[in-house]
Amino acid sequence: MLPVFSARRALLGTLALAVLVVVCLALAVMSYAAALSSRRDAAAVDELRLAANRVAAADELADYGVEPEPALLADEIEVLARDHSSALSLMGPRDAARAEHVIDEILGCGLGLVGQGPAVDHSHAHGEIDGFLDRASTAARDAATRAERRAGVAITVAALAGLLTALLLVRSRLSEVGLEAALQERSSVDPLTGLANRRTLRHRLDALDASSGLSAMVLLDLDGFSTVNDELGHQVGDEILRAVAARLGEIVRAGDLLARIGGDEFGLVLAGLREPNEALEIAERCVSAFDESIWLSSGEEFIRVSGGVAVLDADVGANRALVEADLAMYEAKRLGGQQAVVFSPEIEASASRTAEITRALRGLDVTRELSLVFQPIVRSDDRAVVSHEALVRWESPTLGTVSPADFIPLAERTGDVQVIGRWVREELCRRLVDWDAQGRAVDVSMNMSPLELRGDDAVEELVSLVRSHGLSPRRFTVEITESAVIDDAGVMRRRLVELRGAGFRLAIDDFGSGYSNLGQLLGAPFDVLKVDRSLLLQLSEMREAHGGDPSGPCAVMQSIAGIAAVFDADIVCEGVETAQQLTSLAASGVTFVQGYHTGRPAPEPVEVVSV
Ligand code: C2E
Ligand code: CA
Ligand code: CA
């Protein structure tokens, strides 16, 4: 905005100066004309004075008997006979009247001398006219001098203004050039981080050719950055982006191009790679660069980054590389984030599935298409059912059965998760009321997306829903995924405290699914620790590989059970599919399990054995 304003001001200034030049020049011309006319008047007066003096001299000589040659006075008489109005105008009105009279007298005398009229005595007129004309001549010369001085000043001012105009024109041209340079700079650099921008990255990608060697495009995106911006404010958001830019800058190799290409999106163009895998290695280095927290003026902040990699070749040009890197990056996020993924055709297929699901979500009719199933949570030693986890099912008219693992993350992105969650909670309350009426005392676990808890009155709404059905919050365990507890620390922790305060039980879901910040996680209040299926699988596989007893106690599970005990929380292990896993878990002190082995999700809960 600023350069435009100052450019306009400069233009106005230049115009004003140009007008001044013209006005001054006009004034100078007029003044010179006036001076010229005054000088001409003075000359006329002098001529008149000379003529009068000559006639007077001839008259005096005539007194001594020297008759003048008539031809000698012809010129003087001619002068005296002229119109003297301009000479007279130089005098006051009374002087002018007198002078006119005197001139006439002298003319009469002259005419008398050359015999063209009667002789006239003019001795008085003589002395008088000389005084009048002398004053008139001086006045005319003074006026001329004044006009010349005025013209001089006008010329000087015009010259100065002209010079200034020229200077301004040169300067505005220079600043135009500077502005162009600034615009050029602005359009190639991201002003927030000082990195290259999307345009520059595009140029670099377009410029890649055979001489660049093996090249790749890496797209990096912060996980959950919108939450940061919403909750900590844009200023903190900007600070984070600058810190991220700085840290990424330490990783890129000389010759690579690092750019900020969108809100929280960074791009990296790599050239001269030895092999395709090197691109993934660099991307992974970028991701793990944030294993260590960053420091802001407000304190420590944990950042997670997901990366997508596309390798360029004869078929994959700049446009395609951007699409592929984007798809791969979204795959990395879908897999839980904080990792880098290389593009593959399968990813594209799943992305088109994502697009289909997103489209189908738009037409979702919750009451017709959604239903709940219930999976028993059982005691590990005697398999007594203690509660059920409610899991949502979607039967889409266009896509058929869609897994919540596929549509919930998308619904979180589109915001549809609010509508889905509300339906789930209402349906769950209705079912509990029904079961109560049938004398079946069932407690339930329900999943809530962090997005559903973001609102200030989220807990209040939940409480009034449960109460309006005459139910006690104690019968509900709310499962929140551990990543939400870590990412969203501020608001989330408040909600968790509120939930527990209202009487709900709280479970940290997906424990051990890849988030390593145990300290931060355990800072949150909870009643149940739900160990993720992926951790159970990993541990089972490890023991198999090392020839361990698959039904024996597992040290890792034992220590997790120990952590839960310290917090006076229950521990539930998910995804138990075999009898060996169950035995091992029971032997490790994991008191509750959930899995296909002890009960699949079903439309109705199984008989509950109360504990
Ligand atoms: P989750 O909360 O971790 O739920 C457990 C998932 O593991 C369920 O998948 C369940 O069917 C599955 N599962 C249980 N036992 C076994 C087993 O032995 N082996 C295997 N392979 N899988 C087992 P489901 O129902 O597909 O749900 C997937 C995820 O979708 C859930 O993971 C949860 O995060 C989300 N979800 C489900 N229902 C809801 C809901 O009502 N609201 C919200 N916000 N999220 C939901
Ligand atoms: Ca769950
Ligand atoms: Ca889970």
PDB file of C-alpha atoms and ligand atoms in Angstrom, residues 372-373 375 389-393 403-405 408 412 417 420-421 424 447-449 452 479 509-510 530 532-533 574-577 594-597 599 601, ligand 1:
ATOM      1  CA  LEU A 372     -23.767 -48.734  16.654  1.00  0.00           C
ATOM      2  CA  VAL A 373     -22.043 -51.995  17.451  1.00  0.00           C
ATOM      3  CA  GLN A 375     -17.493 -54.817  21.577  1.00  0.00           C
ATOM      4  CA  GLU A 389     -17.005 -50.064  23.624  1.00  0.00           C
ATOM      5  CA  ALA A 390     -19.541 -48.499  21.285  1.00  0.00           C
ATOM      6  CA  LEU A 391     -18.252 -48.330  17.731  1.00  0.00           C
ATOM      7  CA  VAL A 392     -20.019 -46.551  14.921  1.00  0.00           C
ATOM      8  CA  ARG A 393     -20.901 -48.226  11.623  1.00  0.00           C
ATOM      9  CA  SER A 403     -15.022 -48.345   8.163  1.00  0.00           C
ATOM     10  CA  PRO A 404     -14.903 -45.668  10.870  1.00  0.00           C
ATOM     11  CA  ALA A 405     -11.120 -45.908  10.590  1.00  0.00           C
ATOM     12  CA  ILE A 408     -13.888 -40.619  11.071  1.00  0.00           C
ATOM     13  CA  GLU A 412     -12.805 -34.678  11.469  1.00  0.00           C
ATOM     14  CA  VAL A 417     -17.668 -35.528  13.034  1.00  0.00           C
ATOM     15  CA  ILE A 420     -21.882 -38.013  13.734  1.00  0.00           C
ATOM     16  CA  GLY A 421     -20.724 -37.706  17.346  1.00  0.00           C
ATOM     17  CA  VAL A 424     -23.664 -41.563  18.491  1.00  0.00           C
ATOM     18  CA  ASN A 447     -14.957 -42.534  21.399  1.00  0.00           C
ATOM     19  CA  MET A 448     -14.830 -38.794  21.129  1.00  0.00           C
ATOM     20  CA  SER A 449     -12.799 -36.922  18.610  1.00  0.00           C
ATOM     21  CA  GLU A 452     -15.947 -32.643  19.564  1.00  0.00           C
ATOM     22  CA  GLU A 479     -12.054 -42.507  25.054  1.00  0.00           C
ATOM     23  CA  ASP A 509      -6.988 -44.499  23.764  1.00  0.00           C
ATOM     24  CA  ASP A 510      -4.367 -45.860  21.377  1.00  0.00           C
ATOM     25  CA  LYS A 530      -6.051 -48.406  26.525  1.00  0.00           C
ATOM     26  CA  ASP A 532      -3.128 -49.902  21.181  1.00  0.00           C
ATOM     27  CA  ARG A 533      -3.416 -53.021  19.071  1.00  0.00           C
ATOM     28  CA  GLU A 574      -6.988 -53.835  22.576  1.00  0.00           C
ATOM     29  CA  GLY A 575      -6.788 -56.135  19.575  1.00  0.00           C
ATOM     30  CA  VAL A 576      -6.362 -59.419  21.436  1.00  0.00           C
ATOM     31  CA  GLU A 577      -6.832 -62.033  18.732  1.00  0.00           C
ATOM     32  CA  GLN A 594     -10.709 -56.261  24.241  1.00  0.00           C
ATOM     33  CA  GLY A 595     -10.382 -58.064  20.941  1.00  0.00           C
ATOM     34  CA  TYR A 596     -11.781 -60.526  18.422  1.00  0.00           C
ATOM     35  CA  HIS A 597     -10.640 -63.368  20.657  1.00  0.00           C
ATOM     36  CA  GLY A 599     -15.682 -60.808  21.510  1.00  0.00           C
ATOM     37  CA  PRO A 601     -18.187 -55.877  17.872  1.00  0.00           C
TER      38      PRO A 601
HETATM   39  P1  C2E B   1     -10.529 -47.656  18.334  1.00  0.00           P
HETATM   40  O1  C2E B   1     -11.176 -46.706  19.267  1.00  0.00           O
HETATM   41  O2  C2E B   1      -9.104 -48.008  18.610  1.00  0.00           O
HETATM   42  O3  C2E B   1     -11.445 -48.891  18.280  1.00  0.00           O
HETATM   43  C1  C2E B   1     -10.966 -50.190  18.232  1.00  0.00           C
HETATM   44  C2  C2E B   1     -10.948 -50.660  16.844  1.00  0.00           C
HETATM   45  O4  C2E B   1     -10.265 -51.910  16.788  1.00  0.00           O
HETATM   46  C3  C2E B   1     -12.350 -50.936  16.305  1.00  0.00           C
HETATM   47  O5  C2E B   1     -12.302 -50.721  14.924  1.00  0.00           O
HETATM   48  C4  C2E B   1     -12.503 -52.421  16.567  1.00  0.00           C
HETATM   49  O6  C2E B   1     -13.468 -53.015  15.737  1.00  0.00           O
HETATM   50  C5  C2E B   1     -11.127 -52.892  16.251  1.00  0.00           C
HETATM   51  N1  C2E B   1     -10.812 -54.149  16.907  1.00  0.00           N
HETATM   52  C6  C2E B   1     -11.248 -54.597  18.106  1.00  0.00           C
HETATM   53  N2  C2E B   1     -10.694 -55.781  18.391  1.00  0.00           N
HETATM   54  C7  C2E B   1      -9.893 -56.115  17.367  1.00  0.00           C
HETATM   55  C8  C2E B   1      -9.043 -57.218  17.094  1.00  0.00           C
HETATM   56  O7  C2E B   1      -8.907 -58.175  17.836  1.00  0.00           O
HETATM   57  N3  C2E B   1      -8.351 -57.206  15.944  1.00  0.00           N
HETATM   58  C9  C2E B   1      -8.472 -56.175  15.049  1.00  0.00           C
HETATM   59  N4  C2E B   1      -7.776 -56.245  13.915  1.00  0.00           N
HETATM   60  N5  C2E B   1      -9.249 -55.101  15.284  1.00  0.00           N
HETATM   61  C10 C2E B   1      -9.961 -55.089  16.447  1.00  0.00           C
HETATM   62  P2  C2E B   1     -13.422 -49.893  14.247  1.00  0.00           P
HETATM   63  O8  C2E B   1     -14.731 -50.186  14.854  1.00  0.00           O
HETATM   64  O9  C2E B   1     -13.227 -50.046  12.799  1.00  0.00           O
HETATM   65  O10 C2E B   1     -13.055 -48.418  14.671  1.00  0.00           O
HETATM   66  C11 C2E B   1     -11.911 -47.840  14.216  1.00  0.00           C
HETATM   67  C12 C2E B   1     -11.681 -46.550  14.893  1.00  0.00           C
HETATM   68  O11 C2E B   1     -12.684 -45.620  14.524  1.00  0.00           O
HETATM   69  C13 C2E B   1     -11.750 -46.609  16.370  1.00  0.00           C
HETATM   70  O12 C2E B   1     -10.574 -47.072  16.865  1.00  0.00           O
HETATM   71  C14 C2E B   1     -12.061 -45.217  16.741  1.00  0.00           C
HETATM   72  O13 C2E B   1     -10.870 -44.462  16.767  1.00  0.00           O
HETATM   73  C15 C2E B   1     -12.893 -44.742  15.584  1.00  0.00           C
HETATM   74  N6  C2E B   1     -14.289 -44.782  15.982  1.00  0.00           N
HETATM   75  C16 C2E B   1     -15.151 -45.803  15.981  1.00  0.00           C
HETATM   76  N7  C2E B   1     -16.359 -45.416  16.422  1.00  0.00           N
HETATM   77  C17 C2E B   1     -16.273 -44.109  16.722  1.00  0.00           C
HETATM   78  C18 C2E B   1     -17.182 -43.112  17.236  1.00  0.00           C
HETATM   79  O14 C2E B   1     -18.349 -43.386  17.543  1.00  0.00           O
HETATM   80  N8  C2E B   1     -16.720 -41.844  17.399  1.00  0.00           N
HETATM   81  C19 C2E B   1     -15.444 -41.521  17.108  1.00  0.00           C
HETATM   82  N9  C2E B   1     -15.051 -40.273  17.284  1.00  0.00           N
HETATM   83  N10 C2E B   1     -14.548 -42.424  16.639  1.00  0.00           N
HETATM   84  C20 C2E B   1     -14.956 -43.699  16.439  1.00  0.00           C
END
